PDB file of C-alpha atoms in Angstrom:
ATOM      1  CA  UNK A 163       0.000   0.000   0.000  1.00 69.00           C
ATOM      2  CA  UNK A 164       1.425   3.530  -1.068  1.00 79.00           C
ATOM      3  CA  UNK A 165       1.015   6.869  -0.032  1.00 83.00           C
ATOM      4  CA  UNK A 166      -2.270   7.569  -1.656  1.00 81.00           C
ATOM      5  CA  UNK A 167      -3.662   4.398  -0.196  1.00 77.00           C
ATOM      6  CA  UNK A 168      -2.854   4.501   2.968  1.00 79.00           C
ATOM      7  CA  UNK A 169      -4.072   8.485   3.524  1.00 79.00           C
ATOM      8  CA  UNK A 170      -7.291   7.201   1.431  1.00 77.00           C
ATOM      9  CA  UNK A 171      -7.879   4.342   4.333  1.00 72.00           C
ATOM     10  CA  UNK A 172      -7.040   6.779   7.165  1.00 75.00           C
ATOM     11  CA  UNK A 173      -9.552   9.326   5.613  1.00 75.00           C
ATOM     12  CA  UNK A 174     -12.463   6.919   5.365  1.00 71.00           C
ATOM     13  CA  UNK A 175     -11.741   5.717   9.002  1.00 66.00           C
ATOM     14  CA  UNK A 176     -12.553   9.109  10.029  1.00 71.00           C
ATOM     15  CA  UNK A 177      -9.263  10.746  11.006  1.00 71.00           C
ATOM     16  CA  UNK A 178      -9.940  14.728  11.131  1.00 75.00           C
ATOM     17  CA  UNK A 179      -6.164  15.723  11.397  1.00 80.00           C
ATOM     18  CA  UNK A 180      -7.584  19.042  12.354  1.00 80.00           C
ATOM     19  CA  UNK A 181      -9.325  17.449  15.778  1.00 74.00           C
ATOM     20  CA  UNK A 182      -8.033  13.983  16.321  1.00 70.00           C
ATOM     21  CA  UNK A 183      -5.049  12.601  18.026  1.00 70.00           C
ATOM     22  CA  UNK A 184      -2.240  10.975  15.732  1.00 73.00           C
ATOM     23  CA  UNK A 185      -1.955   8.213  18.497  1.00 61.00           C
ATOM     24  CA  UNK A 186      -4.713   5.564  18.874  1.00 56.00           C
ATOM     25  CA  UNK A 187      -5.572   3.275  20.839  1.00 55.00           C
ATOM     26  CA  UNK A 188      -4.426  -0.090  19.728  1.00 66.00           C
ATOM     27  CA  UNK A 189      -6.154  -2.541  22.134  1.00 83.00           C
ATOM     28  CA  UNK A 190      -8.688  -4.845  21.303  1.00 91.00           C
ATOM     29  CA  UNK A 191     -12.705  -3.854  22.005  1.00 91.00           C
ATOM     30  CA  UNK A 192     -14.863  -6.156  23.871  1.00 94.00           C
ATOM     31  CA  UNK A 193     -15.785  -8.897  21.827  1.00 95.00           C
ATOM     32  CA  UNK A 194     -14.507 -12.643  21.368  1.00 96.00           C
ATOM     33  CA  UNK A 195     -11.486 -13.880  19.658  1.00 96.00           C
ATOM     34  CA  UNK A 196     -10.166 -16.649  18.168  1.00 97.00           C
ATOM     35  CA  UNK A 197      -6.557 -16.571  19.678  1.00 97.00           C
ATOM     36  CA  UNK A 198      -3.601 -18.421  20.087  1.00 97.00           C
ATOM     37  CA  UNK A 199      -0.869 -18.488  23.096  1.00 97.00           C
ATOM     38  CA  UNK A 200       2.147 -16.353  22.234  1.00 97.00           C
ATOM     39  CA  UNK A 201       4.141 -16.301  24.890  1.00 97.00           C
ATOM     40  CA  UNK A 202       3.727 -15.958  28.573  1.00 97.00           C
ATOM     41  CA  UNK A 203       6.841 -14.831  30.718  1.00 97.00           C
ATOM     42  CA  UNK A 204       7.160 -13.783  34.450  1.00 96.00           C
ATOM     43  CA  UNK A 205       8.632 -10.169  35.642  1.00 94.00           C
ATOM     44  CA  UNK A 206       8.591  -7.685  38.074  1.00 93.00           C
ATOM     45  CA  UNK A 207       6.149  -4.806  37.008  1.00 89.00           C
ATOM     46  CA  UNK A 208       6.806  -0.914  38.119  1.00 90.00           C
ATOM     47  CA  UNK A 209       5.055  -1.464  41.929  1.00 87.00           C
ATOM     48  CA  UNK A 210       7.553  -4.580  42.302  1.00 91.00           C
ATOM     49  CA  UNK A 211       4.879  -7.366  42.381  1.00 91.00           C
ATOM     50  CA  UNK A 212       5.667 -10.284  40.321  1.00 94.00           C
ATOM     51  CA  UNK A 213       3.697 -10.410  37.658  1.00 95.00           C
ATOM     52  CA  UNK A 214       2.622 -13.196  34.697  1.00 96.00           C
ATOM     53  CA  UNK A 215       2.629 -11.397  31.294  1.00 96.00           C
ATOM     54  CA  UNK A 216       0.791 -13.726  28.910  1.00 97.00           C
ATOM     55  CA  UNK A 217       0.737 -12.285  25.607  1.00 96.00           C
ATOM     56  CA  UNK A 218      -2.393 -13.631  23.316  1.00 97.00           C
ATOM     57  CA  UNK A 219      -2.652 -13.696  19.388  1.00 96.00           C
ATOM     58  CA  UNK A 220      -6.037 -13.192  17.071  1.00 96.00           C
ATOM     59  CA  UNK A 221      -5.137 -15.550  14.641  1.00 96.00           C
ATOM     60  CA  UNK A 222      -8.347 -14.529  12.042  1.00 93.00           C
ATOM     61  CA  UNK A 223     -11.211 -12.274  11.287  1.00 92.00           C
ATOM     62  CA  UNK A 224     -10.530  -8.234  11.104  1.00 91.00           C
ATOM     63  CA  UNK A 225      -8.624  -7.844  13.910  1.00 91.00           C
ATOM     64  CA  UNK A 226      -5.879 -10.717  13.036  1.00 92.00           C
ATOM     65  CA  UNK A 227      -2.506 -10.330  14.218  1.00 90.00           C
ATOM     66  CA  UNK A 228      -3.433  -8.037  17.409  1.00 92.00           C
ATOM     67  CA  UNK A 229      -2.025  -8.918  20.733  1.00 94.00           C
ATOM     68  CA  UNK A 230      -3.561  -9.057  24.462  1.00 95.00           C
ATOM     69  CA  UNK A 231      -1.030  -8.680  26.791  1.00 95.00           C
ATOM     70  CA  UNK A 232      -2.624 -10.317  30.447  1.00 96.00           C
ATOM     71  CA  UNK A 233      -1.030  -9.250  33.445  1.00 95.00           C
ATOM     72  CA  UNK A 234      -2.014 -11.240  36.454  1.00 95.00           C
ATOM     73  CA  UNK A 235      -0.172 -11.280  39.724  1.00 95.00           C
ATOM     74  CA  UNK A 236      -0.652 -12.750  43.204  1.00 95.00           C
ATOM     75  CA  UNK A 237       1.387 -10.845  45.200  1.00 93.00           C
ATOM     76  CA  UNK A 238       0.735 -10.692  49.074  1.00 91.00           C
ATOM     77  CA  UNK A 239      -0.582  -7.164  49.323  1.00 90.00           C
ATOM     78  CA  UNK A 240      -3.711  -7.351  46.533  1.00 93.00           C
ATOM     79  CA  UNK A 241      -6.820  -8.082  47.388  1.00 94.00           C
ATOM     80  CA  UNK A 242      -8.200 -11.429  47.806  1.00 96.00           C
ATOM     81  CA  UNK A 243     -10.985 -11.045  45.279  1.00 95.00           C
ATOM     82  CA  UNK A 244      -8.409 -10.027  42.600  1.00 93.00           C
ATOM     83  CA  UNK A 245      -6.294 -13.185  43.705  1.00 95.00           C
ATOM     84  CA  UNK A 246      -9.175 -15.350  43.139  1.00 96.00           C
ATOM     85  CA  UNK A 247     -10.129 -13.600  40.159  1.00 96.00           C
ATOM     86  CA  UNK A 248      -6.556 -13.583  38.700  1.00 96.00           C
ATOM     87  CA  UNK A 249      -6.503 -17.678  40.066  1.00 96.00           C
ATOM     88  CA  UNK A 250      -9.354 -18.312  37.805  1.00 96.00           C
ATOM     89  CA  UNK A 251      -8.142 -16.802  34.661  1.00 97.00           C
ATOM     90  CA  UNK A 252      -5.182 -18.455  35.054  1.00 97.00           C
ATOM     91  CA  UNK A 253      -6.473 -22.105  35.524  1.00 96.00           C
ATOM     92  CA  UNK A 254      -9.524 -21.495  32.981  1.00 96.00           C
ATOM     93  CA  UNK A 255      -6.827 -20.295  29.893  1.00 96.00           C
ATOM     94  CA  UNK A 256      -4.377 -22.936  30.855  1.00 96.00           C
ATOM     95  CA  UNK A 257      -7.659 -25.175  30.668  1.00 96.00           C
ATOM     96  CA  UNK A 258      -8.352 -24.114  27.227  1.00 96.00           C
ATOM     97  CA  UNK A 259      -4.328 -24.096  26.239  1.00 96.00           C
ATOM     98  CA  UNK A 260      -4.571 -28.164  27.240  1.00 95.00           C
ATOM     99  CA  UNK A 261      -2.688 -28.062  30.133  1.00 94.00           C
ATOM    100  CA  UNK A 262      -2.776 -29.403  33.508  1.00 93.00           C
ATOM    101  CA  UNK A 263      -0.887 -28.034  36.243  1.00 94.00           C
ATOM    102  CA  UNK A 264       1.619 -29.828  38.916  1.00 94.00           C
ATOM    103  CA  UNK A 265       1.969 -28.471  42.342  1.00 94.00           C
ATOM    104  CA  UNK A 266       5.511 -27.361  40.845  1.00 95.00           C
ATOM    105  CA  UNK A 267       4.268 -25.403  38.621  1.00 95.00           C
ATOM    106  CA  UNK A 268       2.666 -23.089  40.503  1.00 94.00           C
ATOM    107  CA  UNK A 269       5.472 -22.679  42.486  1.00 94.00           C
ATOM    108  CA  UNK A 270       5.373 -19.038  41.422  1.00 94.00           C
ATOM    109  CA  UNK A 271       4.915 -16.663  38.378  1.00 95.00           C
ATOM    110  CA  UNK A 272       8.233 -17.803  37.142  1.00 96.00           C
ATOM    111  CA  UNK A 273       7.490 -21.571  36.867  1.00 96.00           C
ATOM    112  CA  UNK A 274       3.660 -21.005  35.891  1.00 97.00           C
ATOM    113  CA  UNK A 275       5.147 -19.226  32.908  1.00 97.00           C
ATOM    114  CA  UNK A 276       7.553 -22.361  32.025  1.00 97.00           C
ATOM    115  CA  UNK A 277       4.653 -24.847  32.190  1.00 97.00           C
ATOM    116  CA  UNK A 278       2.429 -22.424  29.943  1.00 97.00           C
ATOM    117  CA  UNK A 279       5.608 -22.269  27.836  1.00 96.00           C
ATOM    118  CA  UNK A 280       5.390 -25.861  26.657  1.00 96.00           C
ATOM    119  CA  UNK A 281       2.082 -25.358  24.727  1.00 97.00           C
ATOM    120  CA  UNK A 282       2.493 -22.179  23.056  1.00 97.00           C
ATOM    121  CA  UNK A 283       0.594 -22.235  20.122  1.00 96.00           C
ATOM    122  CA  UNK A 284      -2.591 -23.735  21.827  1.00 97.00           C
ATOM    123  CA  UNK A 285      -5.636 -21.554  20.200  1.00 97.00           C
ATOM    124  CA  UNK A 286      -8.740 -21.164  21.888  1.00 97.00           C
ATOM    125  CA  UNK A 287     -11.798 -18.519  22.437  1.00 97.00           C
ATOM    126  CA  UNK A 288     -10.892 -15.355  24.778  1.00 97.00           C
ATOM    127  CA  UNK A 289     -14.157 -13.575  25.276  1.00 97.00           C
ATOM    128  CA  UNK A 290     -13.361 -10.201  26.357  1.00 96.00           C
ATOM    129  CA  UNK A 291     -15.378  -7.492  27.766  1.00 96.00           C
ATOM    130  CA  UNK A 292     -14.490  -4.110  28.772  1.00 95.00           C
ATOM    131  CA  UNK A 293     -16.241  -1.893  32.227  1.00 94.00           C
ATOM    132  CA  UNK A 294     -15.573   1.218  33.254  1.00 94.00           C
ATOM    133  CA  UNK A 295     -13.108   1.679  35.952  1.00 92.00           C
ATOM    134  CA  UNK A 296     -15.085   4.556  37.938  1.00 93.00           C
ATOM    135  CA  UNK A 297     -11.812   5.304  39.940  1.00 93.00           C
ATOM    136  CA  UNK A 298      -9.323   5.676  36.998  1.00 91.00           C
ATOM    137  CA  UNK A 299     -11.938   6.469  33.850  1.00 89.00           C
ATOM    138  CA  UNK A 300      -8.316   6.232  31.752  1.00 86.00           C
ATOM    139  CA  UNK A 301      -8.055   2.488  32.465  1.00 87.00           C
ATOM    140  CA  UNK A 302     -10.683   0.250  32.293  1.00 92.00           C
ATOM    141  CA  UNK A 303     -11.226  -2.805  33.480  1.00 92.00           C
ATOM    142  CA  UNK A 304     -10.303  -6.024  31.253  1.00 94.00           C
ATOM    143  CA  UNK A 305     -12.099  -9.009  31.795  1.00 95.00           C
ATOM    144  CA  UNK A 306     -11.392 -12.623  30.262  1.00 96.00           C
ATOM    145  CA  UNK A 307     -13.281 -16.074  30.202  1.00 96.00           C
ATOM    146  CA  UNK A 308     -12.088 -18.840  27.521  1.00 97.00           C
ATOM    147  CA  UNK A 309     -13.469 -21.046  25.677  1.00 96.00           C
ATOM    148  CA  UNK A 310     -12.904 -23.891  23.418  1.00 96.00           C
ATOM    149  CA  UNK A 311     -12.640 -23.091  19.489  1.00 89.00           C
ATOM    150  CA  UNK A 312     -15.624 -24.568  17.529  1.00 78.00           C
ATOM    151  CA  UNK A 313     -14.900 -26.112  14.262  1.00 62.00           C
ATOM    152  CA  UNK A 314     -17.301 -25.087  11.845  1.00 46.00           C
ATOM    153  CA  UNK A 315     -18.230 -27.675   9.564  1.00 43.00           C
ATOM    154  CA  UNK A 316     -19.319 -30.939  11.089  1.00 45.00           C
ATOM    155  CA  UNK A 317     -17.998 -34.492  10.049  1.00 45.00           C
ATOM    156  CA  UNK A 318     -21.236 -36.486   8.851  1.00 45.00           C
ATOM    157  CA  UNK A 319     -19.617 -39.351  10.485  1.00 46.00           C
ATOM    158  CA  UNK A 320     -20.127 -37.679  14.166  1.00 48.00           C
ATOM    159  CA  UNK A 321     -16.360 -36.112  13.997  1.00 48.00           C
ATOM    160  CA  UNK A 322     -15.808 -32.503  13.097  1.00 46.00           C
ATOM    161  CA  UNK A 323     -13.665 -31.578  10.163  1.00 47.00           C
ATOM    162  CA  UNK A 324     -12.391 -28.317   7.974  1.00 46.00           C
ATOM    163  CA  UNK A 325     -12.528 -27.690   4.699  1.00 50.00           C
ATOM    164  CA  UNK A 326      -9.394 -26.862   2.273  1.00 54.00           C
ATOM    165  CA  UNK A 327      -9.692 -23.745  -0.292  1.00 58.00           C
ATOM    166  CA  UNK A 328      -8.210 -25.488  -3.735  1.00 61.00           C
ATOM    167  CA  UNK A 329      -8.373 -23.370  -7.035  1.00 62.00           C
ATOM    168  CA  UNK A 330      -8.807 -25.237 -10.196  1.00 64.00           C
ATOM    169  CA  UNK A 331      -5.605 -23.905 -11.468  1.00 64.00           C
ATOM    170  CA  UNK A 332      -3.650 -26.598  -8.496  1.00 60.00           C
ATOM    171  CA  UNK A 333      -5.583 -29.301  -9.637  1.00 60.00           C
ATOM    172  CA  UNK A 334      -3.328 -31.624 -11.906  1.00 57.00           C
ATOM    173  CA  UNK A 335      -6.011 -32.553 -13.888  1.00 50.00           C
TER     174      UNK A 335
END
């Protein structure tokens, strides 16, 4: 896409150069999403809690390609409802990512990330939906469930299948 094109797209988004910001805001709306596991890695965020960052791919529709970054943490000093809350997104996306965890991997963040780490790739449903965060209006509140992916053609013989796109121009004959 050149020049032209890409001012042409911009323009028919909307963009009013005279009253909107350049910057945007590049995370996902509420809605559900056919996603895969990225990555998921274990750090120490700005308020030094140790944190899970579990990074999420859409892997179709419009929005393929875009990340969700999770941060979920269980340090000592939250909450409990937001340790329970952060305990079940944890064991429901691991769920849907097919894994199972051992006592040592929950350990801590750091080993929770390892076990997550050996099925990367895993794709599943993230439903997410957006509230409002009456305390800090800039930052709403993000909240996940997951779900299995649904195939969507079903196997006449009780299985479920896919279908393959083939042109006529790859068939040999």
């Amino acid at each position: 896409m050149g020049l032209l094109d890409t001012l042409s797209n911009i323009k028919k988004e909307g963009f009013d150069p005279k009253k909107d910001k350049v910057a945007t805001n590049s995370k996902l709306d509420s809605g559900t999403y056919p996603v895969r596991l990225k990555s998921a890695q274990a750090d120490v965020n700005k308020h030094e809690q140790t944190q899970l960052a579990i990074t999420l791919e859409v892997v179709s529709g419009k929005d393929k390609n875009r990340l969700e970054v999770i941060y979920i943490s269980f340090d000592d000093g939250l909450p409990v409802f937001v340790l329970e809350k952060n305990g079940r997104t944890l064991l429901k996306l691991a769920a849907m990512a097919g894994i199972e965890f051992t006592k040592k991997d929950l350990e801590d963040e750091y080993t929770a990330a390892m076990a997550l780490e050996k099925v990367l790739g895993s794709q599943f449903l993230m439903n997410l939906s957006i509230t409002e965060n009456k305390k800090n209006p800039n930052y709403p509140y993000r909240n996940y469930d997951f779900g299995p992916m649904e195939d969507e053609i079903n196997d006449p013989f009780g299985g479920t299948g896919s279908t393959i796109d083939i042109s006529d121009d790859d068939l040999p004959f």
